[in-house]
XYZ file of C-alpha atoms in Angstrom:
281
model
C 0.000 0.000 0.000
C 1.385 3.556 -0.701
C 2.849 5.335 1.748
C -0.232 8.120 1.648
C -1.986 5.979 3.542
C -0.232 7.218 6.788
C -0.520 10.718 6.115
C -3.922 10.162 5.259
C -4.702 9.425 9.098
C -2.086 11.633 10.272
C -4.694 14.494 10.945
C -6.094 15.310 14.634
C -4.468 12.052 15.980
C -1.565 11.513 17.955
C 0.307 8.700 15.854
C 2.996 7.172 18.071
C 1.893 9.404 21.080
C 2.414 7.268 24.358
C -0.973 5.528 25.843
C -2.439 6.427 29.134
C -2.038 3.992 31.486
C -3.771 3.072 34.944
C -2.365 4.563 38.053
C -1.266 1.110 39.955
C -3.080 1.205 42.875
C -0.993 0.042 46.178
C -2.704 -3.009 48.472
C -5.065 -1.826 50.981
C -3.792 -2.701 54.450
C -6.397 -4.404 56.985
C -6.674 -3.366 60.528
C -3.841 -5.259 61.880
C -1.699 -5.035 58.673
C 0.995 -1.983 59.254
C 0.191 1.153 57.085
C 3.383 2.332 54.399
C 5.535 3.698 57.402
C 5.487 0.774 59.190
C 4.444 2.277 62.447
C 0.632 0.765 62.451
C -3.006 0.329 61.519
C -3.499 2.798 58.785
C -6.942 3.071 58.920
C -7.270 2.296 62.909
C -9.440 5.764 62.657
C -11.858 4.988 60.129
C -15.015 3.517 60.148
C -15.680 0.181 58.160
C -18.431 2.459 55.834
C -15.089 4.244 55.066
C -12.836 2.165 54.089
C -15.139 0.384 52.217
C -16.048 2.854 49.802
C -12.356 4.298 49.753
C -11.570 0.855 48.680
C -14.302 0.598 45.747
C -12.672 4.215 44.620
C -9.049 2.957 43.920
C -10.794 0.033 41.777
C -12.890 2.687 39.569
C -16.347 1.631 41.313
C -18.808 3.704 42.493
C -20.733 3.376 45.322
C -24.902 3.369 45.730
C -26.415 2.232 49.205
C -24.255 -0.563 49.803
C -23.442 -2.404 46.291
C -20.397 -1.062 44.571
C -21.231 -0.082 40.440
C -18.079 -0.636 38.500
C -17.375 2.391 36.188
C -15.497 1.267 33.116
C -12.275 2.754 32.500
C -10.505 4.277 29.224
C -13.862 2.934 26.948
C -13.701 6.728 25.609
C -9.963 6.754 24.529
C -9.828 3.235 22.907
C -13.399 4.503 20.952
C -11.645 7.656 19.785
C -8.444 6.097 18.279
C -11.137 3.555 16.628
C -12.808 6.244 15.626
C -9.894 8.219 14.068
C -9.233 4.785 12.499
C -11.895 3.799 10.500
C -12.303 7.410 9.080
C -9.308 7.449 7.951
C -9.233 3.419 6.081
C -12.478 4.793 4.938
C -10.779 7.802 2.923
C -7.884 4.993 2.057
C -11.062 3.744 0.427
C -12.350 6.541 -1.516
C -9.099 7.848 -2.807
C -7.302 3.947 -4.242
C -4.930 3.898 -1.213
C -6.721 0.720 -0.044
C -6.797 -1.096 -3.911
C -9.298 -3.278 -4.646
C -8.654 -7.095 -4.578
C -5.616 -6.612 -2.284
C -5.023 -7.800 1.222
C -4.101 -6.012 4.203
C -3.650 -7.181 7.691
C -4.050 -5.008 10.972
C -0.455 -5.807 12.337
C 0.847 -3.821 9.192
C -1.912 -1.086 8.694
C -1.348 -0.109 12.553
C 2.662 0.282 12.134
C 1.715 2.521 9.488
C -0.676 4.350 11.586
C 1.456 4.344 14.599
C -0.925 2.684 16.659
C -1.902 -1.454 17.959
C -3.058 -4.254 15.767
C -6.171 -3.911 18.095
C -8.288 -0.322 16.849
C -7.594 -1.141 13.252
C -8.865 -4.762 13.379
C -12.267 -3.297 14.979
C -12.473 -0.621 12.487
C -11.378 -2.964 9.097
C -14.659 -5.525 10.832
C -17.180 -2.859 10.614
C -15.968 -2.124 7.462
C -16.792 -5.813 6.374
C -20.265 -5.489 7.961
C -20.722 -2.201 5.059
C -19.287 -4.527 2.323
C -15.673 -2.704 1.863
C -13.864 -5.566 2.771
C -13.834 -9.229 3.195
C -12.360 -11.003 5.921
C -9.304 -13.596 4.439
C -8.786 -16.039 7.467
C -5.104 -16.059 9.241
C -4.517 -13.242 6.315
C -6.295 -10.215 7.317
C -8.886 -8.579 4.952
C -9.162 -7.707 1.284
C -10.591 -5.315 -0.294
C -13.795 -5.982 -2.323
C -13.764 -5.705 -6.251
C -16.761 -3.958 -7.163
C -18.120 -3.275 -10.750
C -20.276 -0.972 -12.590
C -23.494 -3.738 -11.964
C -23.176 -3.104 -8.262
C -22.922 0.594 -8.438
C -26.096 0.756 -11.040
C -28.115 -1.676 -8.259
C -27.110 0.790 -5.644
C -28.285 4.067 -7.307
C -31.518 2.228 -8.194
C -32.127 1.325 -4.437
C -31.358 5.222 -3.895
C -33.597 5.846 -6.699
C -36.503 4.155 -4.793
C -35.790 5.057 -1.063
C -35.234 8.923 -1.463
C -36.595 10.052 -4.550
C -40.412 9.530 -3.100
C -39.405 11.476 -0.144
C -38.108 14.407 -1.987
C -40.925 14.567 -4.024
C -42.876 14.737 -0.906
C -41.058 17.345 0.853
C -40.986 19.463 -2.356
C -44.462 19.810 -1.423
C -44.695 20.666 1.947
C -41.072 22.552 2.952
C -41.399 26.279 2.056
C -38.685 27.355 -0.408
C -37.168 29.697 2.403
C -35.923 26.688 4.107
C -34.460 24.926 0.862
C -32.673 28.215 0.392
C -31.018 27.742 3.366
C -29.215 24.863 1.999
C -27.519 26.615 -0.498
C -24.090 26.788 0.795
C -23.652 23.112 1.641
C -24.609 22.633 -2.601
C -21.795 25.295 -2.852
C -19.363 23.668 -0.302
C -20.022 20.432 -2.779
C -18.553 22.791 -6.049
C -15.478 23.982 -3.920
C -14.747 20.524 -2.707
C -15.033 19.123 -6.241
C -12.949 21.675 -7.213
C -10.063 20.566 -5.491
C -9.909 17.504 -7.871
C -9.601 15.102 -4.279
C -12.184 12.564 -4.205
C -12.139 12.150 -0.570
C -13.149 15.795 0.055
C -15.940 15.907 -2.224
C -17.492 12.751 -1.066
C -17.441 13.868 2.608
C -19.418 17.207 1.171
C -21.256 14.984 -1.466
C -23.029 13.004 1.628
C -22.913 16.201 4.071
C -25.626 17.748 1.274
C -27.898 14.444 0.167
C -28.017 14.242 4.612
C -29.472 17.701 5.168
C -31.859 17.202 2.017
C -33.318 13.910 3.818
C -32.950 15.365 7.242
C -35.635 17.848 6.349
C -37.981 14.282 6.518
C -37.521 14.115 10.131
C -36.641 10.587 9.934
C -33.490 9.627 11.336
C -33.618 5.758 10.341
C -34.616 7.019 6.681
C -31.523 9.371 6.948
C -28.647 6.183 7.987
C -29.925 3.762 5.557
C -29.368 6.565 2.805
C -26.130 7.698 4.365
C -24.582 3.762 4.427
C -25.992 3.507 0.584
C -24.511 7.125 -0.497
C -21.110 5.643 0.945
C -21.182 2.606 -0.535
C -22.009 4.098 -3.763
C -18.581 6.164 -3.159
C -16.040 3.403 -2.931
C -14.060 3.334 -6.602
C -14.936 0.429 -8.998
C -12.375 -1.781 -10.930
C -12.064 -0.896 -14.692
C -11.814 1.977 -16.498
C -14.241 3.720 -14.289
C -11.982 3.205 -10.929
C -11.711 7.112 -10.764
C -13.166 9.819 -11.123
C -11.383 13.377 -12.050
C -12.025 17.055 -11.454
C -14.506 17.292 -14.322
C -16.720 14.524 -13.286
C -17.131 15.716 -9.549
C -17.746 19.360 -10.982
C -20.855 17.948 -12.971
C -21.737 16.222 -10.306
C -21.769 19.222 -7.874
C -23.325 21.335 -10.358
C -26.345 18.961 -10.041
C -26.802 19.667 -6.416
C -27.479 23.284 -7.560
C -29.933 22.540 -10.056
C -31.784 20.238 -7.915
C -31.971 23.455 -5.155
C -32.982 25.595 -7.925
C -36.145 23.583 -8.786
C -36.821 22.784 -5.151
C -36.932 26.176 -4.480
C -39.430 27.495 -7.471
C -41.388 23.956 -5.977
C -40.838 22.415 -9.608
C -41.387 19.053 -7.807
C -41.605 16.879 -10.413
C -38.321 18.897 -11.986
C -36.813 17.657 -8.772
C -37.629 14.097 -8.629
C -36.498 13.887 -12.393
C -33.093 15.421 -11.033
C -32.543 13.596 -8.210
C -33.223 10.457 -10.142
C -30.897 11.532 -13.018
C -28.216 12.157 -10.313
C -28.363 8.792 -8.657
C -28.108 7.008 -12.032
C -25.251 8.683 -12.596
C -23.578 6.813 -9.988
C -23.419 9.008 -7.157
C-alpha cells in the first residue's frame, strides 16, 4: 500500500503518542496489617463504611447504598483512536490507497498508523459489515472488487428510497428553508474543485443528509447515508476514478436540484434527483 496511507490518518491524531495507562493502585492494608511507614493500623481511625467505599474508589467503582457499580475505565480513549481509524481506512477507500482485490492485515496497517493491531482490526470488521472488505482467514482482509453492476443496483435502491421522499417534501417545505441549503450545494462545487475525491465525497453526503434530514426521519436518513457511501467506494475498470470534471458535474447537479426545489418544480426535482443517482453518485 502507498505510503499516503499514513498521512492520510495523520490528521487530529496523535500517531505514536504514548498511551495512558492506569495509576497502579498500592494493596489496601487491613486493621492489623501496618500502614506504608510501618508504624501501624493505617486506617485504625476509620469507620468500616469508610474504608469500604475508599476501597471501591481505587478500583474505579462507584458506590450506591451498599453495592459497589463498577465504572469502566478508558472505553472513551480506545473509541476515539477507533474512531480516528476507521475514518481514515475509509478515505484509504475513496481515494485507491486501499486497492481493490488486495489484502491487508491489521499488524501492518497499525505500524503505518502508529498505533496497535487492536483499533484497526475493529475498524477494518465494521468495514466488512458495510461490504468494503472481506475477511481472508489467518490473512487479514481484502478489499472488495466492485463493478459498474453493483454501483447501477445501488443508485436504483437510492432511486426508490429517497426520490419519493423528496418529491414529498418538495411539497410541503417552504422554499425559504431549501434556500437555506444553499451553501452546503456550494461547499459540494469547492470541494469538487479541489480535484480530491475524498473531500468531495465527505461534502457529497454532508448535502444528500441535510436534504433527507428535512424528513424528520433519522432511520430514513442512515440507511441513505450507508448507501450514499457505498455508492462512493471506486470500482475496478476503467471507471476506478473519477477526475475534477466529473465531480464538478456532479456538484453542479446539487445546484440545479436546489434551484427547482426552491421554485417547488417538484416533479423537476424528482427527475433530477433520479438523473443524479443514475449517474452513480
Amino acid at each position: 500500500m502507498k505510503q499516503g496511507l499514513h498521512d492520510l490518518a495523520g490528521a487530529g491524531l496523535p500517531w505514536g503518542a504514548a498511551r495512558p495507562t492506569t495509576p497502579r493502585v498500592p494493596p489496601q492494608t487491613g486493621p492489623h496489617q501496618p500502614g506504608p511507614s510501618g508504624s501501624g493500623p493505617s486506617d485504625s481511625g476509620a469507620p468500616a463504611r469508610e474504608r469500604a467505599v475508599g476501597a471501591a474508589t481505587a478500583r474505579g467503582e462507584h458506590t450506591h447504598g451498599e453495592t459497589p457499580i463498577r465504572v469502566p475505565r478508558a472505553a472513551v480513549q480506545r473509541s476515539s483512536v477507533r474512531g480516528q481509524i476507521l475514518d481514515a481506512l475509509r478515505t484509504a477507500l475513496v481515494t485507491g490507497e486501499l486497492e481493490p482485490g488486495e489484502v491487508y492485515s491489521a499488524p501492518v496497517l497499525g505500524e503505518r498508523f502508529g498505533v496497535s493491531a487492536t483499533p484497526v482490526r475493529e475498524a477494518m470488521q465494521r468495514l466488512a459489515l458495510e461490504g468494503a472488505v472481506e475477511v481472508v482467514p489467518n490473512r487479514g482482509f481484502r478489499v472488495v472488487r466492485r463493478g459498474a453492476r453493483e454501483l447501477a443496483e445501488l443508485a436504483e435502491i437510492r432511486t426508490l428510497l429517497e426520490v419519493p421522499v423528496l418529491l414529498r417534501l418538495a411539497r410541503t417545505v417552504p422554499p425559504a428553508r431549501w434556500a437555506e441549503l444553499r451553501p452546503l450545494a456550494e461547499d459540494t462545487v469547492r470541494a469538487a474543485g479541489s480535484g480530491c475525491p475524498a473531500v468531495y465525497a465527505e461534502s457529497d453526503r454532508a448535502f444528500h443528509r441535510a436534504l433527507l434530514s428535512l424528513a424528520g426521519n433519522e432511520q430514513l436518513v442512515g440507511i441513505a447515508e450507508d448507501l450514499h457511501r457505498r455508492s462512493q467506494w471506486p470500482l475496478v475498470g476503467p471507471q476506478s476514478r473519477r477526475g475534477r470534471t466529473a465531480l464538478l458535474a456532479d456538484a453542479t447537479e446539487h445546484l440545479a436540484l436546489l434551484d427547482a426545489l426552491v421554485s417547488g418544480e417538484a416533479e423537476e426535482a424528482g427527475r433530477l434527483v433520479g438523473e443524479h443517482f443514475g449517474a452513480g453518485r
